[in-house]
């Protein structure tokens, strides 16, 4: 049985940094994508970063140059720096088989989400 769980998050002032971690378990191989999605009230959940099993990373323009995603087997680590108020939201870790994509329906496994609040 596959499970995904996030940790980290919290509150920080604008310009500060936070780190999120994700642990996936139950996959039969390491050939799966790990991704981070963000959701703010009134908007759809959107992907912000993903990483495949060989370490190739994609970022959305809104976080490029400020967020860094890394992976160690079935764990991923999102380092968020120079945070802005618009980065506030509920952050979800997701995992799905095969190649990375921004499509939410490609990820059958989701964590519960962790809140990030950036105050200006």
mmCIF file of N, CA, C and O in Angstrom, residues 19-84:
data_model
loop_
_atom_site.group_PDB
_atom_site.id
_atom_site.type_symbol
_atom_site.label_atom_id
_atom_site.label_comp_id
_atom_site.label_asym_id
_atom_site.label_seq_id
_atom_site.Cartn_x
_atom_site.Cartn_y
_atom_site.Cartn_z
ATOM 1 N N UNK A 19 11.498 24.864 4.930
ATOM 2 C CA UNK A 19 11.759 23.609 4.231
ATOM 3 C C UNK A 19 10.620 22.636 4.451
ATOM 4 O O UNK A 19 10.052 22.561 5.545
ATOM 5 N N UNK A 20 10.290 21.920 3.396
ATOM 6 C CA UNK A 20 9.280 20.867 3.452
ATOM 7 C C UNK A 20 9.922 19.547 3.068
ATOM 8 O O UNK A 20 10.830 19.511 2.230
ATOM 9 N N UNK A 21 9.429 18.486 3.679
ATOM 10 C CA UNK A 21 9.911 17.144 3.346
ATOM 11 C C UNK A 21 8.730 16.260 2.999
ATOM 12 O O UNK A 21 7.612 16.488 3.462
ATOM 13 N N UNK A 22 9.003 15.268 2.185
ATOM 14 C CA UNK A 22 7.970 14.313 1.792
ATOM 15 C C UNK A 22 8.576 12.922 1.786
ATOM 16 O O UNK A 22 9.681 12.726 1.285
ATOM 17 N N UNK A 23 7.839 11.983 2.323
ATOM 18 C CA UNK A 23 8.280 10.592 2.320
ATOM 19 C C UNK A 23 7.199 9.734 1.685
ATOM 20 O O UNK A 23 6.043 9.792 2.094
ATOM 21 N N UNK A 24 7.597 8.989 0.678
ATOM 22 C CA UNK A 24 6.683 8.050 0.031
ATOM 23 C C UNK A 24 7.105 6.632 0.384
ATOM 24 O O UNK A 24 8.288 6.339 0.491
ATOM 25 N N UNK A 25 6.135 5.773 0.558
ATOM 26 C CA UNK A 25 6.440 4.380 0.869
ATOM 27 C C UNK A 25 5.465 3.469 0.147
ATOM 28 O O UNK A 25 4.359 3.891 -0.197
ATOM 29 N N UNK A 26 5.908 2.250 -0.094
ATOM 30 C CA UNK A 26 5.038 1.257 -0.705
ATOM 31 C C UNK A 26 5.201 1.085 -2.197
ATOM 32 O O UNK A 26 4.584 0.199 -2.790
ATOM 33 N N UNK A 27 6.015 1.935 -2.842
ATOM 34 C CA UNK A 27 6.242 1.751 -4.271
ATOM 35 C C UNK A 27 7.131 0.529 -4.484
ATOM 36 O O UNK A 27 8.085 0.305 -3.753
ATOM 37 N N UNK A 28 6.850 -0.215 -5.551
ATOM 38 C CA UNK A 28 7.626 -1.414 -5.836
ATOM 39 C C UNK A 28 8.951 -1.085 -6.501
ATOM 40 O O UNK A 28 9.864 -1.911 -6.517
ATOM 41 N N UNK A 29 9.076 0.114 -7.077
ATOM 42 C CA UNK A 29 10.348 0.549 -7.640
ATOM 43 C C UNK A 29 10.503 2.040 -7.390
ATOM 44 O O UNK A 29 9.592 2.693 -6.890
ATOM 45 N N UNK A 30 11.664 2.595 -7.754
ATOM 46 C CA UNK A 30 11.907 4.026 -7.545
ATOM 47 C C UNK A 30 11.515 4.859 -8.761
ATOM 48 O O UNK A 30 11.715 6.067 -8.782
ATOM 49 N N UNK A 31 10.956 4.204 -9.786
ATOM 50 C CA UNK A 31 10.604 4.931 -11.008
ATOM 51 C C UNK A 31 9.241 5.598 -10.845
ATOM 52 O O UNK A 31 8.248 5.182 -11.437
ATOM 53 N N UNK A 32 9.228 6.611 -10.006
ATOM 54 C CA UNK A 32 8.020 7.391 -9.849
ATOM 55 C C UNK A 32 8.391 8.846 -9.653
ATOM 56 O O UNK A 32 9.497 9.173 -9.232
ATOM 57 N N UNK A 33 7.474 9.692 -9.992
ATOM 58 C CA UNK A 33 7.658 11.136 -9.878
ATOM 59 C C UNK A 33 7.186 11.590 -8.504
ATOM 60 O O UNK A 33 6.180 11.109 -7.993
ATOM 61 N N UNK A 34 7.916 12.520 -7.920
ATOM 62 C CA UNK A 34 7.477 13.166 -6.682
ATOM 63 C C UNK A 34 7.288 14.649 -6.988
ATOM 64 O O UNK A 34 8.170 15.271 -7.595
ATOM 65 N N UNK A 35 6.183 15.176 -6.572
ATOM 66 C CA UNK A 35 5.848 16.550 -6.929
ATOM 67 C C UNK A 35 5.289 17.300 -5.732
ATOM 68 O O UNK A 35 4.791 16.690 -4.780
ATOM 69 N N UNK A 36 5.378 18.607 -5.821
ATOM 70 C CA UNK A 36 4.762 19.487 -4.829
ATOM 71 C C UNK A 36 3.726 20.347 -5.538
ATOM 72 O O UNK A 36 4.008 20.942 -6.586
ATOM 73 N N UNK A 37 2.547 20.399 -4.925
ATOM 74 C CA UNK A 37 1.462 21.233 -5.399
ATOM 75 C C UNK A 37 1.113 22.235 -4.298
ATOM 76 O O UNK A 37 1.327 21.978 -3.117
ATOM 77 N N UNK A 38 0.549 23.335 -4.714
ATOM 78 C CA UNK A 38 0.159 24.373 -3.768
ATOM 79 C C UNK A 38 -1.286 24.778 -4.064
ATOM 80 O O UNK A 38 -1.683 24.927 -5.227
ATOM 81 N N UNK A 39 -2.038 24.982 -3.007
ATOM 82 C CA UNK A 39 -3.423 25.424 -3.165
ATOM 83 C C UNK A 39 -3.708 26.597 -2.247
ATOM 84 O O UNK A 39 -3.397 26.552 -1.048
ATOM 85 N N UNK A 40 -4.288 27.625 -2.823
ATOM 86 C CA UNK A 40 -4.733 28.777 -2.045
ATOM 87 C C UNK A 40 -6.242 28.857 -2.169
ATOM 88 O O UNK A 40 -6.821 28.379 -3.147
ATOM 89 N N UNK A 41 -6.902 29.452 -1.181
ATOM 90 C CA UNK A 41 -8.374 29.515 -1.223
ATOM 91 C C UNK A 41 -8.889 30.163 -2.504
ATOM 92 O O UNK A 41 -8.375 31.195 -2.932
ATOM 93 N N UNK A 42 -9.856 29.517 -3.107
ATOM 94 C CA UNK A 42 -10.469 30.069 -4.305
ATOM 95 C C UNK A 42 -9.760 29.739 -5.592
ATOM 96 O O UNK A 42 -10.216 30.129 -6.668
ATOM 97 N N UNK A 43 -8.641 29.034 -5.499
ATOM 98 C CA UNK A 43 -7.898 28.685 -6.712
ATOM 99 C C UNK A 43 -7.670 27.179 -6.774
ATOM 100 O O UNK A 43 -7.731 26.480 -5.773
ATOM 101 N N UNK A 44 -7.381 26.736 -7.984
ATOM 102 C CA UNK A 44 -7.105 25.316 -8.167
ATOM 103 C C UNK A 44 -5.728 24.957 -7.610
ATOM 104 O O UNK A 44 -4.827 25.798 -7.573
ATOM 105 N N UNK A 45 -5.591 23.711 -7.235
ATOM 106 C CA UNK A 45 -4.300 23.215 -6.782
ATOM 107 C C UNK A 45 -3.359 23.176 -7.983
ATOM 108 O O UNK A 45 -3.689 22.616 -9.030
ATOM 109 N N UNK A 46 -2.189 23.796 -7.855
ATOM 110 C CA UNK A 46 -1.269 23.849 -8.974
ATOM 111 C C UNK A 46 0.083 23.252 -8.602
ATOM 112 O O UNK A 46 0.558 23.398 -7.471
ATOM 113 N N UNK A 47 0.694 22.606 -9.574
ATOM 114 C CA UNK A 47 2.021 22.068 -9.362
ATOM 115 C C UNK A 47 3.059 23.170 -9.375
ATOM 116 O O UNK A 47 2.966 24.105 -10.186
ATOM 117 N N UNK A 48 4.032 23.094 -8.482
ATOM 118 C CA UNK A 48 5.081 24.100 -8.442
ATOM 119 C C UNK A 48 6.463 23.519 -8.684
ATOM 120 O O UNK A 48 7.363 24.226 -9.141
ATOM 121 N N UNK A 49 6.654 22.245 -8.388
ATOM 122 C CA UNK A 49 7.952 21.609 -8.605
ATOM 123 C C UNK A 49 7.764 20.107 -8.645
ATOM 124 O O UNK A 49 6.895 19.571 -7.953
ATOM 125 N N UNK A 50 8.564 19.449 -9.489
ATOM 126 C CA UNK A 50 8.541 17.984 -9.501
ATOM 127 C C UNK A 50 9.920 17.441 -9.826
ATOM 128 O O UNK A 50 10.775 18.143 -10.399
ATOM 129 N N UNK A 51 10.128 16.198 -9.448
ATOM 130 C CA UNK A 51 11.432 15.571 -9.634
ATOM 131 C C UNK A 51 11.231 14.097 -9.950
ATOM 132 O O UNK A 51 10.418 13.421 -9.309
ATOM 133 N N UNK A 52 11.972 13.613 -10.933
ATOM 134 C CA UNK A 52 11.833 12.203 -11.285
ATOM 135 C C UNK A 52 12.900 11.371 -10.562
ATOM 136 O O UNK A 52 13.671 11.881 -9.748
ATOM 137 N N UNK A 53 12.944 10.087 -10.889
ATOM 138 C CA UNK A 53 13.820 9.192 -10.131
ATOM 139 C C UNK A 53 15.307 9.372 -10.465
ATOM 140 O O UNK A 53 16.163 8.883 -9.735
ATOM 141 N N UNK A 54 15.602 10.087 -11.561
ATOM 142 C CA UNK A 54 17.017 10.327 -11.876
ATOM 143 C C UNK A 54 17.427 11.746 -11.525
ATOM 144 O O UNK A 54 18.541 12.170 -11.838
ATOM 145 N N UNK A 55 16.552 12.479 -10.866
ATOM 146 C CA UNK A 55 16.902 13.793 -10.362
ATOM 147 C C UNK A 55 16.602 14.973 -11.266
ATOM 148 O O UNK A 55 17.006 16.099 -10.961
ATOM 149 N N UNK A 56 15.904 14.751 -12.352
ATOM 150 C CA UNK A 56 15.521 15.873 -13.213
ATOM 151 C C UNK A 56 14.380 16.644 -12.556
ATOM 152 O O UNK A 56 13.369 16.069 -12.184
ATOM 153 N N UNK A 57 14.565 17.953 -12.477
ATOM 154 C CA UNK A 57 13.623 18.802 -11.739
ATOM 155 C C UNK A 57 12.968 19.810 -12.680
ATOM 156 O O UNK A 57 13.623 20.342 -13.584
ATOM 157 N N UNK A 58 11.711 20.053 -12.453
ATOM 158 C CA UNK A 58 10.984 21.104 -13.158
ATOM 159 C C UNK A 58 10.387 22.054 -12.122
ATOM 160 O O UNK A 58 9.922 21.601 -11.074
ATOM 161 N N UNK A 59 10.380 23.341 -12.437
ATOM 162 C CA UNK A 59 9.788 24.350 -11.571
ATOM 163 C C UNK A 59 8.817 25.204 -12.372
ATOM 164 O O UNK A 59 9.040 25.507 -13.540
ATOM 165 N N UNK A 60 7.780 25.621 -11.702
ATOM 166 C CA UNK A 60 6.921 26.647 -12.288
ATOM 167 C C UNK A 60 7.645 27.998 -12.186
ATOM 168 O O UNK A 60 8.434 28.220 -11.256
ATOM 169 N N UNK A 61 7.359 28.866 -13.123
ATOM 170 C CA UNK A 61 8.050 30.154 -13.161
ATOM 171 C C UNK A 61 7.917 30.929 -11.853
ATOM 172 O O UNK A 61 8.832 31.657 -11.461
ATOM 173 N N UNK A 62 6.792 30.770 -11.187
ATOM 174 C CA UNK A 62 6.535 31.553 -9.978
ATOM 175 C C UNK A 62 7.512 31.226 -8.840
ATOM 176 O O UNK A 62 7.673 32.032 -7.917
ATOM 177 N N UNK A 63 8.151 30.052 -8.889
ATOM 178 C CA UNK A 63 9.063 29.669 -7.808
ATOM 179 C C UNK A 63 10.494 29.467 -8.291
ATOM 180 O O UNK A 63 11.402 29.256 -7.466
ATOM 181 N N UNK A 64 10.692 29.535 -9.590
ATOM 182 C CA UNK A 64 12.021 29.286 -10.153
ATOM 183 C C UNK A 64 13.030 30.282 -9.590
ATOM 184 O O UNK A 64 12.764 31.480 -9.523
ATOM 185 N N UNK A 65 14.177 29.785 -9.173
ATOM 186 C CA UNK A 65 15.214 30.622 -8.604
ATOM 187 C C UNK A 65 15.079 30.867 -7.119
ATOM 188 O O UNK A 65 16.007 31.386 -6.480
ATOM 189 N N UNK A 66 13.933 30.508 -6.550
ATOM 190 C CA UNK A 66 13.722 30.702 -5.102
ATOM 191 C C UNK A 66 13.534 29.382 -4.367
ATOM 192 O O UNK A 66 13.894 29.272 -3.197
ATOM 193 N N UNK A 67 12.956 28.404 -5.045
ATOM 194 C CA UNK A 67 12.714 27.083 -4.447
ATOM 195 C C UNK A 67 13.696 26.086 -5.044
ATOM 196 O O UNK A 67 14.052 26.169 -6.229
ATOM 197 N N UNK A 68 14.108 25.131 -4.216
ATOM 198 C CA UNK A 68 15.004 24.076 -4.682
ATOM 199 C C UNK A 68 14.470 22.732 -4.224
ATOM 200 O O UNK A 68 14.220 22.531 -3.029
ATOM 201 N N UNK A 69 14.289 21.840 -5.184
ATOM 202 C CA UNK A 69 13.745 20.516 -4.902
ATOM 203 C C UNK A 69 14.831 19.465 -5.089
ATOM 204 O O UNK A 69 15.535 19.475 -6.107
ATOM 205 N N UNK A 70 14.952 18.585 -4.133
ATOM 206 C CA UNK A 70 15.902 17.484 -4.241
ATOM 207 C C UNK A 70 15.223 16.192 -3.806
ATOM 208 O O UNK A 70 14.113 16.217 -3.254
ATOM 209 N N UNK A 71 15.936 15.097 -4.060
ATOM 210 C CA UNK A 71 15.322 13.804 -3.770
ATOM 211 C C UNK A 71 16.391 12.803 -3.333
ATOM 212 O O UNK A 71 17.516 12.801 -3.857
ATOM 213 N N UNK A 72 16.016 11.978 -2.401
ATOM 214 C CA UNK A 72 16.869 10.887 -1.946
ATOM 215 C C UNK A 72 15.998 9.637 -1.905
ATOM 216 O O UNK A 72 15.246 9.431 -0.957
ATOM 217 N N UNK A 73 16.072 8.863 -2.961
ATOM 218 C CA UNK A 73 15.235 7.659 -3.108
ATOM 219 C C UNK A 73 13.753 8.054 -3.037
ATOM 220 O O UNK A 73 13.243 8.716 -3.930
ATOM 221 N N UNK A 74 13.059 7.642 -1.995
ATOM 222 C CA UNK A 74 11.622 7.898 -1.902
ATOM 223 C C UNK A 74 11.291 9.085 -1.014
ATOM 224 O O UNK A 74 10.162 9.198 -0.523
ATOM 225 N N UNK A 75 12.268 9.965 -0.800
ATOM 226 C CA UNK A 75 12.026 11.183 -0.030
ATOM 227 C C UNK A 75 12.368 12.393 -0.887
ATOM 228 O O UNK A 75 13.341 12.361 -1.643
ATOM 229 N N UNK A 76 11.566 13.428 -0.763
ATOM 230 C CA UNK A 76 11.878 14.668 -1.466
ATOM 231 C C UNK A 76 11.932 15.813 -0.455
ATOM 232 O O UNK A 76 11.293 15.759 0.601
ATOM 233 N N UNK A 77 12.704 16.831 -0.833
ATOM 234 C CA UNK A 77 12.952 17.952 0.068
ATOM 235 C C UNK A 77 12.791 19.243 -0.723
ATOM 236 O O UNK A 77 13.457 19.436 -1.736
ATOM 237 N N UNK A 78 11.920 20.105 -0.266
ATOM 238 C CA UNK A 78 11.671 21.377 -0.935
ATOM 239 C C UNK A 78 12.178 22.499 -0.041
ATOM 240 O O UNK A 78 11.629 22.751 1.030
ATOM 241 N N UNK A 79 13.223 23.146 -0.514
ATOM 242 C CA UNK A 79 13.779 24.276 0.222
ATOM 243 C C UNK A 79 13.227 25.554 -0.406
ATOM 244 O O UNK A 79 13.433 25.817 -1.592
ATOM 245 N N UNK A 80 12.521 26.346 0.405
ATOM 246 C CA UNK A 80 11.873 27.545 -0.095
ATOM 247 C C UNK A 80 12.562 28.764 0.500
ATOM 248 O O UNK A 80 12.624 28.900 1.725
ATOM 249 N N UNK A 81 13.077 29.619 -0.347
ATOM 250 C CA UNK A 81 13.766 30.823 0.117
ATOM 251 C C UNK A 81 13.117 32.058 -0.488
ATOM 252 O O UNK A 81 12.320 31.967 -1.419
ATOM 253 N N UNK A 82 13.464 33.204 0.050
ATOM 254 C CA UNK A 82 12.922 34.486 -0.421
ATOM 255 C C UNK A 82 11.408 34.403 -0.570
ATOM 256 O O UNK A 82 10.847 34.780 -1.602
ATOM 257 N N UNK A 83 10.785 33.893 0.472
ATOM 258 C CA UNK A 83 9.343 33.666 0.429
ATOM 259 C C UNK A 83 8.582 34.969 0.342
ATOM 260 O O UNK A 83 8.980 35.998 0.910
ATOM 261 N N UNK A 84 7.472 34.906 -0.372
ATOM 262 C CA UNK A 84 6.591 36.052 -0.579
ATOM 263 C C UNK A 84 5.219 35.735 0.001
ATOM 264 O O UNK A 84 4.875 34.566 0.193
#
